[in-house]
GROMACS .gro file of C-alpha atoms in nm:
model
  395
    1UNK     CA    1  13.653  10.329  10.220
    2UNK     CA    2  13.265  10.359  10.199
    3UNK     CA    3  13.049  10.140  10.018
    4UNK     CA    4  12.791  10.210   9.737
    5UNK     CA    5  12.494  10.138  10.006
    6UNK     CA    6  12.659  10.402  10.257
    7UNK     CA    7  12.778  10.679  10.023
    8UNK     CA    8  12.371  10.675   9.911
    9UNK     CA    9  12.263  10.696  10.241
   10UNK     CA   10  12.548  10.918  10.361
   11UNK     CA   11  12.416  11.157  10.041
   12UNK     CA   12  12.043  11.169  10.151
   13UNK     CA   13  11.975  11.544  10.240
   14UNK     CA   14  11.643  11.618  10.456
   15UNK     CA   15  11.550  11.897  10.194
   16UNK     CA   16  11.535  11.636   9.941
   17UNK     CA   17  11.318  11.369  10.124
   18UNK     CA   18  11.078  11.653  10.212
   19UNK     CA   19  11.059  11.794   9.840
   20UNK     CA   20  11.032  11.427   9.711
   21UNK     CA   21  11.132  11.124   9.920
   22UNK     CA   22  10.983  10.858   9.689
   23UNK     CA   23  11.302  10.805   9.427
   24UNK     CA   24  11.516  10.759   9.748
   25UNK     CA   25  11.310  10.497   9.893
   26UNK     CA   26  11.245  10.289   9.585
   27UNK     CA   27  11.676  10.328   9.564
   28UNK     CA   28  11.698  10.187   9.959
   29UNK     CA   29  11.434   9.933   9.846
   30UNK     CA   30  11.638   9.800   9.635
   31UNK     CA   31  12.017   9.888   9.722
   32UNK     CA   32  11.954   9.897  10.171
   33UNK     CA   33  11.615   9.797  10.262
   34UNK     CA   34  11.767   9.893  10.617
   35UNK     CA   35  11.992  10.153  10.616
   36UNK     CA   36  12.175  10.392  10.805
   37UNK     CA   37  12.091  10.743  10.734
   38UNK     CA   38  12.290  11.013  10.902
   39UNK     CA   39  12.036  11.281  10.861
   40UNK     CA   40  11.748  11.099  11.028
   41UNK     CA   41  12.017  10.968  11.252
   42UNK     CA   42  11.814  10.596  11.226
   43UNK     CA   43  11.775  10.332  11.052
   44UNK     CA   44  11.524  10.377  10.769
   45UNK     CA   45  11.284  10.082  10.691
   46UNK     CA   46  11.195  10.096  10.355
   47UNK     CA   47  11.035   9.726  10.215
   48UNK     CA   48  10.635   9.634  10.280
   49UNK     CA   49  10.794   9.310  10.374
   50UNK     CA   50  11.000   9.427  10.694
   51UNK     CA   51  10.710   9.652  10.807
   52UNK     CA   52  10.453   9.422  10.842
   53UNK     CA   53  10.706   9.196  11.001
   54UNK     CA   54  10.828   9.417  11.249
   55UNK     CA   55  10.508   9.544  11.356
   56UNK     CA   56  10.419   9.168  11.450
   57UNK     CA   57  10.690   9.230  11.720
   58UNK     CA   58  10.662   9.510  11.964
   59UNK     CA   59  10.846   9.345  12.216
   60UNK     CA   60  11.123   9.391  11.983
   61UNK     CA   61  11.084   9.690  11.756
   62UNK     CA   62  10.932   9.964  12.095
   63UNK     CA   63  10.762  10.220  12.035
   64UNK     CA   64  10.835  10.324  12.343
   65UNK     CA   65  11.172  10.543  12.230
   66UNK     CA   66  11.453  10.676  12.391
   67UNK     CA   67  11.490  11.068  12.347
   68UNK     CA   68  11.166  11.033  12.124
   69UNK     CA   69  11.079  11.374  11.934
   70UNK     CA   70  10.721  11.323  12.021
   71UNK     CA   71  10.757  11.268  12.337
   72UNK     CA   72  10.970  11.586  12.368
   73UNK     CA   73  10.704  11.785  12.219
   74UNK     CA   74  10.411  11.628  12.337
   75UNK     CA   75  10.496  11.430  12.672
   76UNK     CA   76  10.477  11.070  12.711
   77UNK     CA   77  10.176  10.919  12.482
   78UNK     CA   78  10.024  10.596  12.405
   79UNK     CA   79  10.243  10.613  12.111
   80UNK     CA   80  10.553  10.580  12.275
   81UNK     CA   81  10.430  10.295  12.500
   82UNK     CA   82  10.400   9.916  12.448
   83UNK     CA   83  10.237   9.677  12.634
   84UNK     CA   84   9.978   9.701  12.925
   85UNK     CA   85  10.046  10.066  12.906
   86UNK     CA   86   9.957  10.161  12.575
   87UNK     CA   87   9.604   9.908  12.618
   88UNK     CA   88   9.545  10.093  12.915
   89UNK     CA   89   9.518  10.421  12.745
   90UNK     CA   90   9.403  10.304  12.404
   91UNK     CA   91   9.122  10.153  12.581
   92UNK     CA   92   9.020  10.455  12.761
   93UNK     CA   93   9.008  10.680  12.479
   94UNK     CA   94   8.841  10.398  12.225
   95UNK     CA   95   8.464  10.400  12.277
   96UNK     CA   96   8.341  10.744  12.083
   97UNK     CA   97   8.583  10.618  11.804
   98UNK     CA   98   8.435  10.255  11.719
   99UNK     CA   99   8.212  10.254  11.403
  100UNK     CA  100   7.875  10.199  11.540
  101UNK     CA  101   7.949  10.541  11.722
  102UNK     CA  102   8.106  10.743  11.417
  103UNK     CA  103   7.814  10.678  11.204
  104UNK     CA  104   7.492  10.723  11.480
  105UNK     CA  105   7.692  11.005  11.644
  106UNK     CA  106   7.953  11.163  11.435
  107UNK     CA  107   7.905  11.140  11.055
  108UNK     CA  108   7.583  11.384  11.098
  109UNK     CA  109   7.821  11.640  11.241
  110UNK     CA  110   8.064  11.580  10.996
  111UNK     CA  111   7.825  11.662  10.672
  112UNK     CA  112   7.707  11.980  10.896
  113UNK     CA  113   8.041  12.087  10.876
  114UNK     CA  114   8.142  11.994  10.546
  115UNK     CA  115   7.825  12.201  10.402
  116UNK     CA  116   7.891  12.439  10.614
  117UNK     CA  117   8.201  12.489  10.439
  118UNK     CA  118   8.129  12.453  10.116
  119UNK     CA  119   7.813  12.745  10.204
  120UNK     CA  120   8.118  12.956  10.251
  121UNK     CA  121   8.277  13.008   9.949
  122UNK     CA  122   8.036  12.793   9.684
  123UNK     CA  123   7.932  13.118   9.540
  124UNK     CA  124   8.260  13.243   9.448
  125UNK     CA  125   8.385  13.017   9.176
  126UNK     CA  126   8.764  12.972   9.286
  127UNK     CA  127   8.914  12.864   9.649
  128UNK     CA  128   9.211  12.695   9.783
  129UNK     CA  129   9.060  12.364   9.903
  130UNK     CA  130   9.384  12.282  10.108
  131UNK     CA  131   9.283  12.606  10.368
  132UNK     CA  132   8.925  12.625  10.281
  133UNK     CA  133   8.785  12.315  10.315
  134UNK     CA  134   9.040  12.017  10.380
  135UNK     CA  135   9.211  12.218  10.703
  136UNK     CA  136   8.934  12.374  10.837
  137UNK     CA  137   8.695  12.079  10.813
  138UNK     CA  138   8.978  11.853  11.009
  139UNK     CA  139   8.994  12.069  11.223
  140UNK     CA  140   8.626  12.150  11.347
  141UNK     CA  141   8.560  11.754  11.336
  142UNK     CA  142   8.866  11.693  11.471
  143UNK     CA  143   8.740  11.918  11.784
  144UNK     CA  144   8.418  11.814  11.822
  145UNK     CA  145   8.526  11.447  11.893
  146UNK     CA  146   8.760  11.545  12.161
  147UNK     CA  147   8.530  11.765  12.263
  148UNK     CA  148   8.727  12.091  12.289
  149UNK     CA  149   8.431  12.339  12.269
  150UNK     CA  150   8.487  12.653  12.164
  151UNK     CA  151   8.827  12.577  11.991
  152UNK     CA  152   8.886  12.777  11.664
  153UNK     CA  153   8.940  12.587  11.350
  154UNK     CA  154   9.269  12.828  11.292
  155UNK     CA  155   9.394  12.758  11.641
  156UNK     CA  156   9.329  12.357  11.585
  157UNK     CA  157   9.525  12.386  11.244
  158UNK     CA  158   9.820  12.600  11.391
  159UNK     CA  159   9.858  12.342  11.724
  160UNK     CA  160   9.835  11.992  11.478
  161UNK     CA  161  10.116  12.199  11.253
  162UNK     CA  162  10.318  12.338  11.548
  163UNK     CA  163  10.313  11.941  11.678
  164UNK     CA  164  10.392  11.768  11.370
  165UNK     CA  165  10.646  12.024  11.317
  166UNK     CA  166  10.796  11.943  11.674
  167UNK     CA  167  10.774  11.601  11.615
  168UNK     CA  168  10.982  11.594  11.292
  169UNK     CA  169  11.252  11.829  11.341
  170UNK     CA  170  11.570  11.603  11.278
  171UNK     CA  171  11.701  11.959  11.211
  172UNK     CA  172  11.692  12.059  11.579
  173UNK     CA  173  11.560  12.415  11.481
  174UNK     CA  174  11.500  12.581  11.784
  175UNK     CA  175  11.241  12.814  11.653
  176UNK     CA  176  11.025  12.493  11.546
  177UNK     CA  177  11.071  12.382  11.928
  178UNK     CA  178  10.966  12.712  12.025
  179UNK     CA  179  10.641  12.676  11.813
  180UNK     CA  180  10.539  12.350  11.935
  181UNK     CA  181  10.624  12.519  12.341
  182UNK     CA  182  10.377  12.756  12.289
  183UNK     CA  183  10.079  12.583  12.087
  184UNK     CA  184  10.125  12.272  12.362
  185UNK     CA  185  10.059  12.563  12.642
  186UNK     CA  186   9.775  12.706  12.480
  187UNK     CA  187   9.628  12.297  12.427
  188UNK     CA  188   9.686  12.230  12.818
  189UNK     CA  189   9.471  12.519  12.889
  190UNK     CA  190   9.190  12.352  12.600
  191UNK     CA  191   9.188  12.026  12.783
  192UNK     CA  192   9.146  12.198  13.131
  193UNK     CA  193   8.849  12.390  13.062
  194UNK     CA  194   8.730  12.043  12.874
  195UNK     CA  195   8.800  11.829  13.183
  196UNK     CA  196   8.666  12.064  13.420
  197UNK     CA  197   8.317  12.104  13.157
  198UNK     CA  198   8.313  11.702  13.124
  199UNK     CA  199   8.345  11.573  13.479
  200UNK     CA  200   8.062  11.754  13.587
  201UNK     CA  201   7.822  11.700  13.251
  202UNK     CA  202   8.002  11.347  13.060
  203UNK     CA  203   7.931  11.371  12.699
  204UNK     CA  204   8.049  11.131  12.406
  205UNK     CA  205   8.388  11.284  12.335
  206UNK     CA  206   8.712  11.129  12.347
  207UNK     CA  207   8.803  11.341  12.661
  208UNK     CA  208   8.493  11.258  12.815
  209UNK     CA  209   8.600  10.924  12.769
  210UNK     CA  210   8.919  10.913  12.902
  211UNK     CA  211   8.801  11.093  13.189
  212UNK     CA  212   8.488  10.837  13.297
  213UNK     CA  213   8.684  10.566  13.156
  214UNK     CA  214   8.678  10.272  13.392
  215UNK     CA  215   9.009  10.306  13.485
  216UNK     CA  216   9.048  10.669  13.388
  217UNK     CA  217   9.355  10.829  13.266
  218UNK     CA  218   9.509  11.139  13.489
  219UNK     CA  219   9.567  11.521  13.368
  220UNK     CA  220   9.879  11.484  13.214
  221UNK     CA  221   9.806  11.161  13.027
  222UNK     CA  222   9.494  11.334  12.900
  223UNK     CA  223   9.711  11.631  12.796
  224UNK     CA  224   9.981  11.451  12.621
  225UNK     CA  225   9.739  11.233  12.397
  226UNK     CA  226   9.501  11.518  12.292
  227UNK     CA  227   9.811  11.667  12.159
  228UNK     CA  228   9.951  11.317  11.999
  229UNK     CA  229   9.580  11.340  11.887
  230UNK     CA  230   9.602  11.691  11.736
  231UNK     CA  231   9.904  11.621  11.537
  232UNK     CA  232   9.821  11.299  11.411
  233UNK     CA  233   9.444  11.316  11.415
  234UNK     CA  234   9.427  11.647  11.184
  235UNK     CA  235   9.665  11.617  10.950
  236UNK     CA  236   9.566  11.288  10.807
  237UNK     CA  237   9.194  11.354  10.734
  238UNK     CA  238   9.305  11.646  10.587
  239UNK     CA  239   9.626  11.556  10.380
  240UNK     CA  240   9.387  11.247  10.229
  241UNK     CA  241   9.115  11.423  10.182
  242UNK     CA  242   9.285  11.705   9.977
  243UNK     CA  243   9.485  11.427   9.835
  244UNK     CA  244   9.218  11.198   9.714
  245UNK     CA  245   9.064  11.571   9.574
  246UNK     CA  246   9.337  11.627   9.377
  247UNK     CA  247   9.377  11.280   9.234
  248UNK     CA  248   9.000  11.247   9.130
  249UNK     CA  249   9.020  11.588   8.955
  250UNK     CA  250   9.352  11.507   8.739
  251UNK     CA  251   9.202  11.137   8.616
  252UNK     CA  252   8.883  11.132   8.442
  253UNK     CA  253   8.833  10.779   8.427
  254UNK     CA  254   8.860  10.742   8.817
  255UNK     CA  255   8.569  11.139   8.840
  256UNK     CA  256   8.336  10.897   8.594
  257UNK     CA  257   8.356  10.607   8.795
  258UNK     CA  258   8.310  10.729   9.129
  259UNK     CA  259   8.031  10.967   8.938
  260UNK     CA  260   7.858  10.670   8.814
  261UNK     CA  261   7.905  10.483   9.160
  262UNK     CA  262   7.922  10.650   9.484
  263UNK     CA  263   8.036  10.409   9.631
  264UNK     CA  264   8.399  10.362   9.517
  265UNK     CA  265   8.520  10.694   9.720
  266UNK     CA  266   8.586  10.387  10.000
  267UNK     CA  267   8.854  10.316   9.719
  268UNK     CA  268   8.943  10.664   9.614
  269UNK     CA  269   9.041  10.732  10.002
  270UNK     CA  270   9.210  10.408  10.062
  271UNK     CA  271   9.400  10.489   9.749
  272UNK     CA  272   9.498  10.804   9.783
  273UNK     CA  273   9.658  10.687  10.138
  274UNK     CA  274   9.829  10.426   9.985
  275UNK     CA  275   9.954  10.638   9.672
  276UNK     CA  276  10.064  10.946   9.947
  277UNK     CA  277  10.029  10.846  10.287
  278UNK     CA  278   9.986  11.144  10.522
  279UNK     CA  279  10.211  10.981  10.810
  280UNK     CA  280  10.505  10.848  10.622
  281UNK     CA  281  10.758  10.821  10.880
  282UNK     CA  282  10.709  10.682  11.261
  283UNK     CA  283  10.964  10.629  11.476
  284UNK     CA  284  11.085  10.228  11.663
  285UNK     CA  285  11.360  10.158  11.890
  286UNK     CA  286  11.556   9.768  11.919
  287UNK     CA  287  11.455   9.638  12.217
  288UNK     CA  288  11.704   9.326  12.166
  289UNK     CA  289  11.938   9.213  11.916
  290UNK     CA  290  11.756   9.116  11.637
  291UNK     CA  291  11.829   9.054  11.221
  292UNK     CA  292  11.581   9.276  10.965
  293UNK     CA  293  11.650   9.321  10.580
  294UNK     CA  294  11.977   9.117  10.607
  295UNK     CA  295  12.118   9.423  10.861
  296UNK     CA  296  12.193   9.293  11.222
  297UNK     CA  297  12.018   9.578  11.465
  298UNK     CA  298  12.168   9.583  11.844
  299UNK     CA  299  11.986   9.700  12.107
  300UNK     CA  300  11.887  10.058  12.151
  301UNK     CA  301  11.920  10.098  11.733
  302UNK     CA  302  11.662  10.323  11.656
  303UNK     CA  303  11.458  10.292  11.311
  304UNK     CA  304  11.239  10.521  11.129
  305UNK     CA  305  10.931  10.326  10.960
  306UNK     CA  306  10.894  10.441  10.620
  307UNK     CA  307  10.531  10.354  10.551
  308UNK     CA  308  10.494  10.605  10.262
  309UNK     CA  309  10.771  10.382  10.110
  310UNK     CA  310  10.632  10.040  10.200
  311UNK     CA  311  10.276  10.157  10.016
  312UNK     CA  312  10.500  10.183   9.689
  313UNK     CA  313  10.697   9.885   9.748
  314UNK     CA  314  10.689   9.742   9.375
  315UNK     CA  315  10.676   9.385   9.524
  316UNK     CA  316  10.345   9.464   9.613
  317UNK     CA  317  10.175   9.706   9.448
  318UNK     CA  318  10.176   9.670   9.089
  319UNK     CA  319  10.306  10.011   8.888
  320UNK     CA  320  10.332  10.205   9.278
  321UNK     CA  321  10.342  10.553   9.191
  322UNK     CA  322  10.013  10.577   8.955
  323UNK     CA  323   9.680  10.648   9.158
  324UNK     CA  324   9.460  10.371   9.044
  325UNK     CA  325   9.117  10.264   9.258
  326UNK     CA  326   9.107   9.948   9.087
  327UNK     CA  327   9.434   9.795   9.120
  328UNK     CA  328   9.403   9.421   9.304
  329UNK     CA  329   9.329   9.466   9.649
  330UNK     CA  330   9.649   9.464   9.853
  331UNK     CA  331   9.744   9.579  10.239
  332UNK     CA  332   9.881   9.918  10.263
  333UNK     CA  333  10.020  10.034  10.596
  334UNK     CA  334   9.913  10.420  10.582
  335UNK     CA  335   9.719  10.283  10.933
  336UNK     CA  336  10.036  10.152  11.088
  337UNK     CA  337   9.953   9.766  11.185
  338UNK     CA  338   9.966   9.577  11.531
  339UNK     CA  339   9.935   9.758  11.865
  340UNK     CA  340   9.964  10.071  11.729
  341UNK     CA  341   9.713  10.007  11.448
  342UNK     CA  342   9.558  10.376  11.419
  343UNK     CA  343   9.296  10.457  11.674
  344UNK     CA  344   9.135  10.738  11.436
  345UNK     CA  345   9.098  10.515  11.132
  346UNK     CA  346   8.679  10.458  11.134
  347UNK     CA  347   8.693  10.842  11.191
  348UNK     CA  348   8.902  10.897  10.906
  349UNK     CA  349   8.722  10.713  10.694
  350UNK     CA  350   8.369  10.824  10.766
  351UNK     CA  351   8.486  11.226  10.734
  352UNK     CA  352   8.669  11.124  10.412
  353UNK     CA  353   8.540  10.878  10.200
  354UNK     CA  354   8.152  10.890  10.335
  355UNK     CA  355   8.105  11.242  10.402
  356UNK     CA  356   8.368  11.522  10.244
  357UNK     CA  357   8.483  11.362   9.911
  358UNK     CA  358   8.084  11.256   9.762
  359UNK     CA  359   7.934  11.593   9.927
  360UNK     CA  360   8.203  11.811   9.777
  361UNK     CA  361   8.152  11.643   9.419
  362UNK     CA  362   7.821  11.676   9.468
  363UNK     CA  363   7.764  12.049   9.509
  364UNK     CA  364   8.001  12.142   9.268
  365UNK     CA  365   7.950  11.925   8.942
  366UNK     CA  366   8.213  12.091   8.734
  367UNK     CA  367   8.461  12.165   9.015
  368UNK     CA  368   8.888  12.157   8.876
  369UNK     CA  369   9.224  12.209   8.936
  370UNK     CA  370   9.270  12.633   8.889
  371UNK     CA  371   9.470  12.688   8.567
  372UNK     CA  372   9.615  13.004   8.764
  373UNK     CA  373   9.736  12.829   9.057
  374UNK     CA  374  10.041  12.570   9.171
  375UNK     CA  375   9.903  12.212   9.355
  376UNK     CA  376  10.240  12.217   9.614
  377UNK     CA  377  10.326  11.911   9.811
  378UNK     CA  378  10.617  11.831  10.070
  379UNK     CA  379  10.691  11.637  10.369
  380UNK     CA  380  10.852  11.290  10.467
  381UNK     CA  381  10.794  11.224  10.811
  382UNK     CA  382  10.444  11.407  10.758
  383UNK     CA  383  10.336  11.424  10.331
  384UNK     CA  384  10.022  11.578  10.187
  385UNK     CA  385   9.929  11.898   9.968
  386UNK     CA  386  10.011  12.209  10.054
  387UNK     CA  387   9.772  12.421   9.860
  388UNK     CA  388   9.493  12.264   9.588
  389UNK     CA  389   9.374  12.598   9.422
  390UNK     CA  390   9.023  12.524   9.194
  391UNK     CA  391   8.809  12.666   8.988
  392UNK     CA  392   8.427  12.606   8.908
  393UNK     CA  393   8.125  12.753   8.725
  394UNK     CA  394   7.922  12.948   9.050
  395UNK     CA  395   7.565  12.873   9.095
   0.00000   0.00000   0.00000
């Protein structure tokens, strides 16, 4: 005979966590903060509390996984490693990502791009933000730091979807695998005309890096991570930016604030990762027996972290699912925490809340959601927007 805790879990459909997972988290909140799911075939972690607890440990909770999905799609990255191993590689690809960099180096290239962009269709009165701007302006930053030259903006789009696709098919779908086979062929062949353009002429990218780092990483480290890069790197700029896009437009006490003060998109973006964060799922494995949310874990127990859930965890975050700049101040995880804190984060920020969300505002004044279109999201594992059509008054 089942209990009340299993037959919800045992009910939990992947079609449903993609469409919506947020009503089934705040339910495992409260009902199995820890709890077997069948379809993820782990143990979902759904409180703030457990998260931030967890992450404190990576000698017990690895992110070094057995039979990881990443690491099938994407070969063995500093994501799936603890310890010396994952310093040893974080450290290697670190310096063009630390803040003094992004902001002397990068964030110039960044508002090239994003005007760019906005050149592009400004005069036309209607886009979809989602593939005109969000995508394609993760994408050419996203690039330029790495420093795959040369790189399309469609090809970077269709690689970071072909490896988050990889890496989140609990389905098993064997076209997905198939999809995220041929974009990682087609990135191994980026990163060896990189290497070979790099170790002859360094430059500041994050290849370049790895390459002259002082203990420098080999080919197929460099190949997995500029994948784990691609798939983690793109998406989130994007999926926040279009995000935080949507959310300004749809409350016009939050467009008059940030209107008034510039400075407040630092809270619209940290918001708007909080409110939908664009990695929502990550994978851990029990590295020794161990009690978490009242559930005792052996070893080998594999968990999914649920950080979209933890950033609407009602013991923390006061009314969760309302987009609201100036709640009180509290730590979301949309960044992951310890170790693994993310790598791209100063990046992030800079392309987000410095550079894309106050220039697009800025050129178009009267810029809203289309009254002809549908604002789509979906995802669990990876959640954003899937199309943000809008409408303004052309100059």
């Amino acid at each position: 005979m089942g209990t009340a805790h299993g037959d919800f879990a045992d009910s939990i459909s992947l079609t449903d966590l993609y469409a919506d997972p947020y009503p089934i988290y705040r339910t495992l909140r409260e009902i199995a903060p820890v709890a077997w799911v069948p379809v993820a075939g782990r143990y979902l972690v759904t409180r703030h509390q457990d998260i931030t607890a967890l992450e404190k440990q990576p000698e017990i909770f690895s992110a070094a996984e057995d039979g990881s999905l990443m690491t099938r799609v994407m070969g063995h990255t500093l994501l799936r490693k603890d310890g010396d191993a994952h310093r040893r590689e974080r450290a290697a690809a670190e310096p063009p990502l630390r803040p003094r960099i992004v902001e002397a180096h990068w964030r110039p290239k960044f508002e090239a791009n994003a005007n760019e962009l906005i050149d592009s269709f400004v005069d036309r009165g209607e886009a979809d933000l989602f593939d005109e701007f969000c995508g394609p302006l993760a994408a050419r930053n996203l690039a330029m730091v790495l420093g795959l030259d040369g790189v399309s903006d469609i090809d970077m789009q269709r690689w970071s979807q072909a490896m988050m696709d990889g890496g989140g098919n609990y389905a098993d779908d064997p076209e997905v695998w198939e999809r995220a086979r041929r974009a990682g062929d087609e990135i191994d062949a980026a990163v060896a005309d990189t290497v070979a353009r790099v170790s002859r002429t360094p430059d500041e990218s994050v290849i370049s890096a790895m390459i002259h780092a002082p203990d420098p990483l080999d080919i197929e480290q460099i190949r997995a991570n500029v994948k784990v890069f691609i798939g983690g790197g793109l998406n989130e700029p994007r999926d926040s930016m279009s995000v935080a896009i949507w959310a300004v437009l749809t409350n016009p006490a939050t467009r008059d604030a940030v209107v008034s003060d510039p400075s407040l998109w630092r809270s619209v973006f940290e918001e708007a990762i909080r409110w939908v964060a664009p990695i929502g799922m990550y994978p851990r494995q029990v590295a020794q027996r161990v009690e978490l949310g009242g559930v005792t874990l052996e070893p080998g127990s594999k968990l999914g972290i649920c950080v979209g859930s933890a950033n609407r965890d009602e013991s923390v975050f006061e009314r969760p699912d309302e987009f609201d700049i100036f709640r009180p101040s509290r730590p979301h995880v949309a960044f992951g925490g310890g170790p693994h804190f993310c790598l791209g984060t100063w990046v992030a920020r800079a392309q987000v809340a410095q550079v894309a969300l106050p220039t697009l505002f800025h050129r178009i004044a009267d810029l809203a959601v289309s009254p002809h279109g549908e604002v789509r999201l979906g995802g669990w594992v990876f959640r954003g927007l899937l199309t943000l059509p809008v409408v303004w008054t052309p100059s």
